[in-house]
GROMACS .gro file of C-alpha atoms in nm:
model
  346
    1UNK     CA    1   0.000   0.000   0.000
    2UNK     CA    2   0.266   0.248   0.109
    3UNK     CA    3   0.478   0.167  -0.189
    4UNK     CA    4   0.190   0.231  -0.449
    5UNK     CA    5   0.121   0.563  -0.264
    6UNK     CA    6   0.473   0.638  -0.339
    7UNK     CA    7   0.487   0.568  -0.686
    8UNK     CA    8   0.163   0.770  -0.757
    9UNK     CA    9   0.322   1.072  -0.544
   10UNK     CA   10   0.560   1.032  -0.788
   11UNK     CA   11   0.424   1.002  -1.083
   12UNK     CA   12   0.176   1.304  -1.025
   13UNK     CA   13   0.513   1.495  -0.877
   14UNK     CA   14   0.696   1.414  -1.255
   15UNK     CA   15   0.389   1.394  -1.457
   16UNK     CA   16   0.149   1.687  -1.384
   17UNK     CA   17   0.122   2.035  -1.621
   18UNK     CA   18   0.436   1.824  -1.769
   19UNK     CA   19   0.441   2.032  -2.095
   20UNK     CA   20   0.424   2.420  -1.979
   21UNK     CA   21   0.766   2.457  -2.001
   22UNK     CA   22   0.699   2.358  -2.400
   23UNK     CA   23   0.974   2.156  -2.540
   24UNK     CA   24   1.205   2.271  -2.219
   25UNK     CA   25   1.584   2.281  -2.326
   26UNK     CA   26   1.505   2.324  -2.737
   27UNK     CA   27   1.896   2.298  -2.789
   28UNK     CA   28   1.833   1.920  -2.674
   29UNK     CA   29   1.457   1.895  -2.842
   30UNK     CA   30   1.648   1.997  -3.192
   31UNK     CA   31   1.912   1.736  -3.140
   32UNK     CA   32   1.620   1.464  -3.092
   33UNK     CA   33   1.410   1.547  -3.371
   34UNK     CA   34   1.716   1.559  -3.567
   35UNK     CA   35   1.818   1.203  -3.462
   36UNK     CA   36   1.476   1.089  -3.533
   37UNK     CA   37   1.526   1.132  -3.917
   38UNK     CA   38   1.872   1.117  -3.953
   39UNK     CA   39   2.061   0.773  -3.819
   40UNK     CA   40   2.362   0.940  -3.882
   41UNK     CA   41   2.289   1.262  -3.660
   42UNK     CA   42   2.080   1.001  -3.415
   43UNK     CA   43   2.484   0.826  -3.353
   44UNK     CA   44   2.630   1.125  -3.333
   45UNK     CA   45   2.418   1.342  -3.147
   46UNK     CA   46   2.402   1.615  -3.418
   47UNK     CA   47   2.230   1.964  -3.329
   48UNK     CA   48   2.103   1.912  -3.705
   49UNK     CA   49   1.973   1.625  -3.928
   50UNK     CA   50   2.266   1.794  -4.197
   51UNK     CA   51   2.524   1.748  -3.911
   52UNK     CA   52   2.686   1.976  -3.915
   53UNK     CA   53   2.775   2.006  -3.551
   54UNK     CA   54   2.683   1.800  -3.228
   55UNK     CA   55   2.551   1.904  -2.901
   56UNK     CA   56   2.765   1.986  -2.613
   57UNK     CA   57   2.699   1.637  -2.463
   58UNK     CA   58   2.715   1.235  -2.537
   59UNK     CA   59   2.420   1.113  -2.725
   60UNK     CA   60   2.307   0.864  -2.520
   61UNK     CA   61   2.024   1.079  -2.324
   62UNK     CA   62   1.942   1.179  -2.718
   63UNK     CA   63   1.937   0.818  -2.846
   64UNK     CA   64   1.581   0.751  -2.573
   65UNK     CA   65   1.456   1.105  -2.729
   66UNK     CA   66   1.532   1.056  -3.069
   67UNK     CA   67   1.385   0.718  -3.069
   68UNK     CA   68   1.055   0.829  -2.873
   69UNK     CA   69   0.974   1.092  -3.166
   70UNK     CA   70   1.071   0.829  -3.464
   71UNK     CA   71   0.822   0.621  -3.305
   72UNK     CA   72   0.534   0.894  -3.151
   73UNK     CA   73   0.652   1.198  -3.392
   74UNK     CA   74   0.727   1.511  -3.246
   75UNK     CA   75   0.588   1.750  -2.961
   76UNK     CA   76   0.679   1.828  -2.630
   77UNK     CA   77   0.492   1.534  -2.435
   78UNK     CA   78   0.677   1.266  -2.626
   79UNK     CA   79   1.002   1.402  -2.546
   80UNK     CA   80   0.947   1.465  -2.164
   81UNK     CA   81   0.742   1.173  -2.126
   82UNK     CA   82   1.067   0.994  -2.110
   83UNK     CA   83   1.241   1.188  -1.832
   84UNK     CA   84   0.878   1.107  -1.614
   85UNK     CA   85   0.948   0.706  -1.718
   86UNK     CA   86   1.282   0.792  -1.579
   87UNK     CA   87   1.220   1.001  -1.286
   88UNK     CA   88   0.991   0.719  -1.155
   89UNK     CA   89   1.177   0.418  -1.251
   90UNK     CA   90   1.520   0.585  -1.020
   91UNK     CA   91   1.212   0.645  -0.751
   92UNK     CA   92   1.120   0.283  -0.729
   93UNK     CA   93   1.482   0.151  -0.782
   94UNK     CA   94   1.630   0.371  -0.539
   95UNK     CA   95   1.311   0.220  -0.279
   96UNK     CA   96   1.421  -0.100  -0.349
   97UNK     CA   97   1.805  -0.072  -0.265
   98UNK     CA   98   1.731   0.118   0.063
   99UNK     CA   99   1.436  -0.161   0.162
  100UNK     CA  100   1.652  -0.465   0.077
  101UNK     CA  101   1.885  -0.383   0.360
  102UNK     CA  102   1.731  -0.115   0.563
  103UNK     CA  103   1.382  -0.247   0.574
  104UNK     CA  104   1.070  -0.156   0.406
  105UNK     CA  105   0.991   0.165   0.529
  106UNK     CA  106   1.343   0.304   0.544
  107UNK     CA  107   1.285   0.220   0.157
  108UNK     CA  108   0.953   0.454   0.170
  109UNK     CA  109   1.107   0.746   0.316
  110UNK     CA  110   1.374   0.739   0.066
  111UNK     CA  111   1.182   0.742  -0.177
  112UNK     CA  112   0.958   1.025  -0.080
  113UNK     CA  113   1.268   1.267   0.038
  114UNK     CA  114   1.447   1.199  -0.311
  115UNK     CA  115   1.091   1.303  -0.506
  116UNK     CA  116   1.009   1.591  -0.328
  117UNK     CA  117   1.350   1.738  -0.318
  118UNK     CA  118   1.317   2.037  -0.573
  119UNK     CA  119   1.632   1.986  -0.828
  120UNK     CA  120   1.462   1.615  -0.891
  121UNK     CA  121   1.100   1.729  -0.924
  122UNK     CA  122   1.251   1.964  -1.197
  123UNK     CA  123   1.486   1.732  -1.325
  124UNK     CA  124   1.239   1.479  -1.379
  125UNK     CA  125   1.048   1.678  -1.584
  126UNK     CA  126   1.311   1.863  -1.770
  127UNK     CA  127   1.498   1.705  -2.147
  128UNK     CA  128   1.837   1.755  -1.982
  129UNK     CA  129   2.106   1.501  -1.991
  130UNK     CA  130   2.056   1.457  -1.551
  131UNK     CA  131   1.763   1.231  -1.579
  132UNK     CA  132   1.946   0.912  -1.747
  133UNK     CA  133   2.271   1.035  -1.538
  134UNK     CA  134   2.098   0.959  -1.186
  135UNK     CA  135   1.882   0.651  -1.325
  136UNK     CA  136   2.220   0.480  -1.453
  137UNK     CA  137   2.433   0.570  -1.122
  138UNK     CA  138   2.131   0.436  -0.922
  139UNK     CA  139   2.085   0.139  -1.080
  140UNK     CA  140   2.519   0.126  -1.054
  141UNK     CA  141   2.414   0.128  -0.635
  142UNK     CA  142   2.193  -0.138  -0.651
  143UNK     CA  143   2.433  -0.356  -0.865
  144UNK     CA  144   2.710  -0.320  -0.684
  145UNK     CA  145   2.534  -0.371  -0.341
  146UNK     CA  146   2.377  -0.688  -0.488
  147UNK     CA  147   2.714  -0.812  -0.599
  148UNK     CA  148   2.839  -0.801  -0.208
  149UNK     CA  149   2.531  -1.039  -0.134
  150UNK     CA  150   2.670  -1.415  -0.223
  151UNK     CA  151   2.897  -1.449   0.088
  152UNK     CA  152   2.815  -1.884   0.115
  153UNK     CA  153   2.674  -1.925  -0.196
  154UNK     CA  154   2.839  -2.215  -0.429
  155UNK     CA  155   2.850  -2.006  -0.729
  156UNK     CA  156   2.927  -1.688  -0.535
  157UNK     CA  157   3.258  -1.562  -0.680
  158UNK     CA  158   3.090  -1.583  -1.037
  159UNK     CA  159   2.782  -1.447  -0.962
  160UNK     CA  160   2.951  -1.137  -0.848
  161UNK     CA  161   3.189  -1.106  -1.119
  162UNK     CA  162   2.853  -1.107  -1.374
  163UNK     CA  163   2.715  -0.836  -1.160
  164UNK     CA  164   3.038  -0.635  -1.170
  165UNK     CA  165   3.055  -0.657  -1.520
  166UNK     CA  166   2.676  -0.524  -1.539
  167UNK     CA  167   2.782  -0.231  -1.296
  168UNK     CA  168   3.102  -0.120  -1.518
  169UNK     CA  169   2.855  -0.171  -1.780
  170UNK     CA  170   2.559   0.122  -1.658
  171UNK     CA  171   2.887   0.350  -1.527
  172UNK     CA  172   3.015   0.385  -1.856
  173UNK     CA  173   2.663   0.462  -2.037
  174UNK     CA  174   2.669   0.703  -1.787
  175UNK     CA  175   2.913   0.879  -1.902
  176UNK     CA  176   2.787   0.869  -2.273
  177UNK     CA  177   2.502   1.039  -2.044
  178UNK     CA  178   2.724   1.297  -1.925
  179UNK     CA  179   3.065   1.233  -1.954
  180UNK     CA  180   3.301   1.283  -1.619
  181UNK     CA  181   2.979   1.349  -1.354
  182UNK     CA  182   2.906   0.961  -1.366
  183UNK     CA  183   3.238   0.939  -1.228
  184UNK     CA  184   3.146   1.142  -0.907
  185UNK     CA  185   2.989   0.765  -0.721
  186UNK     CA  186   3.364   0.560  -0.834
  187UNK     CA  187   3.536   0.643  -0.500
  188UNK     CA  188   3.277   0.535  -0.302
  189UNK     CA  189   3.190   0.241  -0.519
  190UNK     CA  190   3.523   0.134  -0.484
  191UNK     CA  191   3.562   0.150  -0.106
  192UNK     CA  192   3.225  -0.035  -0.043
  193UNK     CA  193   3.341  -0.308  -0.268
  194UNK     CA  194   3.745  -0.393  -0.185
  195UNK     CA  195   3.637  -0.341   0.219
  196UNK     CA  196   3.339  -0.569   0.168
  197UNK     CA  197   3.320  -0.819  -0.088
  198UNK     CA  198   3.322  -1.157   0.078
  199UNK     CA  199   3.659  -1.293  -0.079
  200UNK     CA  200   3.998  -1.287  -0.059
  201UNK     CA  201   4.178  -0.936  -0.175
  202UNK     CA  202   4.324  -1.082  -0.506
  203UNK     CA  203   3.949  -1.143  -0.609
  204UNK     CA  204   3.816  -0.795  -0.519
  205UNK     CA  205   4.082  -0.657  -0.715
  206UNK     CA  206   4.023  -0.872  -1.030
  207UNK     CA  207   3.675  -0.832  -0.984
  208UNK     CA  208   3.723  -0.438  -0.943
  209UNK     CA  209   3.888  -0.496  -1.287
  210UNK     CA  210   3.661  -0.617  -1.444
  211UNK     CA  211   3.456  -0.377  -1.385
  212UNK     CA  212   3.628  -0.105  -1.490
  213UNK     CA  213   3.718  -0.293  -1.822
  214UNK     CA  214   3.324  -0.319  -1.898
  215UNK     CA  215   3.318   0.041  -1.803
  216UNK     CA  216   3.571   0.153  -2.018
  217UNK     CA  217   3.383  -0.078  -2.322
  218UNK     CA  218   3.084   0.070  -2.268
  219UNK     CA  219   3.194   0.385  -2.304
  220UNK     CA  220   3.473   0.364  -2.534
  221UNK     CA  221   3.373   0.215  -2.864
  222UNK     CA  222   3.155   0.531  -2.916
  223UNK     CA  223   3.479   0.797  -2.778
  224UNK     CA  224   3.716   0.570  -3.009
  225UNK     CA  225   3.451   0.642  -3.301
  226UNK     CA  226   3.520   1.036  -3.250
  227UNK     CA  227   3.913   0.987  -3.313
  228UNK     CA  228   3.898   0.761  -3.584
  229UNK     CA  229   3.655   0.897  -3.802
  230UNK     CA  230   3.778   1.156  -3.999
  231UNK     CA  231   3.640   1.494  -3.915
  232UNK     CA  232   3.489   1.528  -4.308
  233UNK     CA  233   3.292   1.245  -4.219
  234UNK     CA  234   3.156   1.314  -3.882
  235UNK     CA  235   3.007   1.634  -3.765
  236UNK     CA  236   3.184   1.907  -3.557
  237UNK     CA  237   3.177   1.806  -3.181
  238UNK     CA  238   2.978   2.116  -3.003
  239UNK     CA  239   3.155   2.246  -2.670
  240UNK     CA  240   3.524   2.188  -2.818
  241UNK     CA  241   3.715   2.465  -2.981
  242UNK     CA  242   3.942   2.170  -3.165
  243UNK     CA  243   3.689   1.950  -3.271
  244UNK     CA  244   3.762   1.723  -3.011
  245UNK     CA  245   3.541   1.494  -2.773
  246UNK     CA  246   3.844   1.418  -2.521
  247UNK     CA  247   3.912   1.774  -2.506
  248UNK     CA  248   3.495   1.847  -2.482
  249UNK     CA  249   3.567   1.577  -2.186
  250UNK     CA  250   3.816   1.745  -1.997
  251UNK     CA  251   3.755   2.113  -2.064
  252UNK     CA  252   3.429   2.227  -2.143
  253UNK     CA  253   3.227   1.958  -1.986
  254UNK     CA  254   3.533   1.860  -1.739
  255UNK     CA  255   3.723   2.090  -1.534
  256UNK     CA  256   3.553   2.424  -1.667
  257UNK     CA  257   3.298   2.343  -1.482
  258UNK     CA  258   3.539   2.344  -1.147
  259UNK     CA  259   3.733   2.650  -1.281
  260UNK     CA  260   3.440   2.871  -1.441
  261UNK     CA  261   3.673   2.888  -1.722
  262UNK     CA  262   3.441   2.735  -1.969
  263UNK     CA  263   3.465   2.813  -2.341
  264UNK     CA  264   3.222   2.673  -2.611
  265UNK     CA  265   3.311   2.599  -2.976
  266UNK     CA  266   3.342   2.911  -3.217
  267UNK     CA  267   3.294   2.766  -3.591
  268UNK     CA  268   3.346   2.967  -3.892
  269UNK     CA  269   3.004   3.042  -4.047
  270UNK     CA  270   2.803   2.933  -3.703
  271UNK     CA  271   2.906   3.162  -3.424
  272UNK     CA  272   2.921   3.025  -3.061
  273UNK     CA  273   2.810   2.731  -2.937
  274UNK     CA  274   2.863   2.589  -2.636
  275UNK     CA  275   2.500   2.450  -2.488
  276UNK     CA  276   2.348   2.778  -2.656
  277UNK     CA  277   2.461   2.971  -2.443
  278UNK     CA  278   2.783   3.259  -2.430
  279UNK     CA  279   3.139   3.107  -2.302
  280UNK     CA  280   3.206   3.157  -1.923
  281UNK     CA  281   3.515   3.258  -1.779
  282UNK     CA  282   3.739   3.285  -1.472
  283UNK     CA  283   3.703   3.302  -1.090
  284UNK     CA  284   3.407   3.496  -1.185
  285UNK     CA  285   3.179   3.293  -1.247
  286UNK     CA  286   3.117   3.274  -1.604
  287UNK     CA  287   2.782   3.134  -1.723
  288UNK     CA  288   2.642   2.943  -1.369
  289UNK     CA  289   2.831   3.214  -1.105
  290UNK     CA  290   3.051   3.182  -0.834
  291UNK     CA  291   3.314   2.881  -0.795
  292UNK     CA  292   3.426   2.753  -0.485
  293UNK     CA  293   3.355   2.505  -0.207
  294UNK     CA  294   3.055   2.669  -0.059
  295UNK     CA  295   2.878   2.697  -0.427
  296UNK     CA  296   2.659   2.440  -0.338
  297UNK     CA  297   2.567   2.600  -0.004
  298UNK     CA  298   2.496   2.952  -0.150
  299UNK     CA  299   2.218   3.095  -0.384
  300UNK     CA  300   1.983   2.894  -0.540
  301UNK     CA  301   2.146   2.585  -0.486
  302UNK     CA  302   2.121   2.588  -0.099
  303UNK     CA  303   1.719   2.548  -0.173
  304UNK     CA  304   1.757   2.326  -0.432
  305UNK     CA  305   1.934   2.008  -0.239
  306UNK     CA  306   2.215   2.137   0.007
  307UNK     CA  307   1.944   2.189   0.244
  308UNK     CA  308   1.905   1.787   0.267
  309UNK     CA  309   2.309   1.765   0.304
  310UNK     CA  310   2.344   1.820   0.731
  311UNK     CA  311   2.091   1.532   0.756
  312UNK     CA  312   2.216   1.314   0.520
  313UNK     CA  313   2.583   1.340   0.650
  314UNK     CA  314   2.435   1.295   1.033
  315UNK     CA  315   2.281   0.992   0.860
  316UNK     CA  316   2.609   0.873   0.748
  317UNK     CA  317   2.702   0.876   1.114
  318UNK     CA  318   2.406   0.721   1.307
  319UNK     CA  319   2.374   0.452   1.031
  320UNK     CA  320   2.710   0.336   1.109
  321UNK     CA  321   2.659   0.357   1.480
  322UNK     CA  322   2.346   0.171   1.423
  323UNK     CA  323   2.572  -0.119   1.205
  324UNK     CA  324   2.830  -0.143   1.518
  325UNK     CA  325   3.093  -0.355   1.500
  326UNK     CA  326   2.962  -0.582   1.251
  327UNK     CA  327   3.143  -0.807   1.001
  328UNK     CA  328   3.356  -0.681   0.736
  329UNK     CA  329   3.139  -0.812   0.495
  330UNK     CA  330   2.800  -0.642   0.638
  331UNK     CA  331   2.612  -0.512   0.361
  332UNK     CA  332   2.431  -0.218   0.539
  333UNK     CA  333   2.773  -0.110   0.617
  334UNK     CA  334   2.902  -0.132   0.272
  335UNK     CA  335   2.566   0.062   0.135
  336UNK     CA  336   2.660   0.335   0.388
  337UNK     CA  337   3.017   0.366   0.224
  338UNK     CA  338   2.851   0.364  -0.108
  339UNK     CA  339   2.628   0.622  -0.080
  340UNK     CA  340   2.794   0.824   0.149
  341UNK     CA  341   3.109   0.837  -0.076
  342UNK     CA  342   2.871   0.957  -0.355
  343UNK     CA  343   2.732   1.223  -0.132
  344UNK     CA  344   3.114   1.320  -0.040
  345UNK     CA  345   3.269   1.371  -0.315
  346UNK     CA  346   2.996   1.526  -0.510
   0.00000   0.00000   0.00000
């Protein structure tokens, strides 16, 4: 009962008036109806269906988009339809890790905190890249917290290494979701898994890398495509001044964002672009303000989640007190690590 409550909060949360914001970001609407008659601008995430240049992202948050309209055509409901689907899907799945080792109503109030917190009630109804970001990195929680689960089972060790190889897997289509951000949960990942994994430290290692080499495959064929096709046969990649997606990676989309030194592509013949928006720059701020370490603390980002953050990090601390001295291998413990590392570093 409580759980279907939950899911219809959320769905009415994601789903009502879902279209008076019209076709929300149009840079990313363009891209999708693009993609939707163009397979070649649907791979590469072209702005255009003449690709001529990409948006300032991965495709993969496109590719769901694109598809949608091939299939439903084109307006604004078919396109954010998808980030509802999404928005409640990361809802339920979130519910589900917190309830299999918390219990079930730890599993409601998680639920209902991460739906009424105001950056996901917009998110969730918004055609940025965010909504596939947090659904993939969710689902990477749950995976990894399932693979710690096979402590006496007979077929333990390669059980876990098949759910490993799943996590690495929704990590890197993350970051074909949003290149370096997916990264933000590794640390903690990491930690939860070599301190908890109920094997012998050779194993978590070889398991770790495994999971980092379906990571990098998930990601990588589609990165390797933008350095070996020639630049006459692919379209320009949006955000990069050198037509570059490693340097889109690491500069626009990377550490410009830490910096606030972030500069957009400037193409002969098109002008700016760089998320359709002007180029940032310096300690000032650029395009999204202030940078520093209280930036999440200050303006309209304190009301948007930081207000959550004291309780969540007190939570970090009575959860463990709560866990004791328990095995190395506890679960609850490991979950703890996991999430709270994501919470940490981000």
């Amino acid at each position: 009962m409580a759980l279907g409550v939950m899911l219809l909060a959320a769905c009415a949360i994601f789903f009502i008036n879902l279209t008076a914001s019209g076709y929300a970001n149009e840079f990313y609407s363009a891209a999708a109806q693009a993609g939707s008659v163009s397979w070649k601008a649907f791979l590469w995430g072209s702005l255009d269906s003449g690709n001529a240049i990409t948006v300032d992202k991965p495709p993969a948050a496109l590719w769901l988009m694109a598809l949608s309209v091939r299939i439903f055509g084109l307006n604004s409901f078919v396109i954010l339809l998808l980030e509802v689907l999404m928005g409640v899907a990361t809802t339920y799945l979130l519910y589900v890790t917190v309830r299999r080792h918390w219990g079930n109503w730890a599993g409601i109030v998680t639920g209902f905190i991460f739906m009424l917190t105001p950056v996901a009630a917009l998110m969730f109804r918004f055609n940025n890249h965010d909504a596939l970001l947090v659904l993939l990195m969710t689902g990477a929680a749950n995976v990894l917290l399932r693979s710690l689960e096979y402590a006496n089972h007979p077929s333990g060790n390669r059980k876990r290494t098949w759910w490993m190889v799943l996590d690495g897997a929704l990590i890197g289509f993350g970051f074909l979701a949003k290149q370096l951000q997916v990264l933000l949960v590794l640390p903690g990942f990491a930690l939860a898994f070599l301190l908890a994994s109920p094997t012998g430290m050779v194993r978590r290692i070889l398991d770790s890398l495994v999971a980092t080499a379906s990571m990098i495959v998930a990601a990588g064929w589609w990165v390797l495509l933008t350095v070996v096709v020639p630049a006459s046969d692919r379209p320009y990649i949006g955000g990069s001044q050198r037509n570059s997606f490693l340097e889109l990676t690491f500069g626009y989309n990377g550490f410009g964002r830490l910096t606030g030194s972030e500069e957009g592509s400037v193409i002969p013949g098109h002008g700016h672009e760089g998320g359709g928006m002007p180029a940032g720059g310096g300690r000032g701020g650029g395009m999204w303000g202030q940078t520093g370490l209280n930036r999440l603390f200050s303006g309209e980002f304190g009301t948007q989640i930081s207000w959550l953050a004291p309780l969540a990090f007190a939570g970090i601390v009575i959860s463990l007190l709560v866990i004791g001295r328990a095995v190395r291998i506890d679960v609850r413990r490991a979950s703890v690590i996991a999430f709270g590392g994501w919470l940490t570093v981000t």
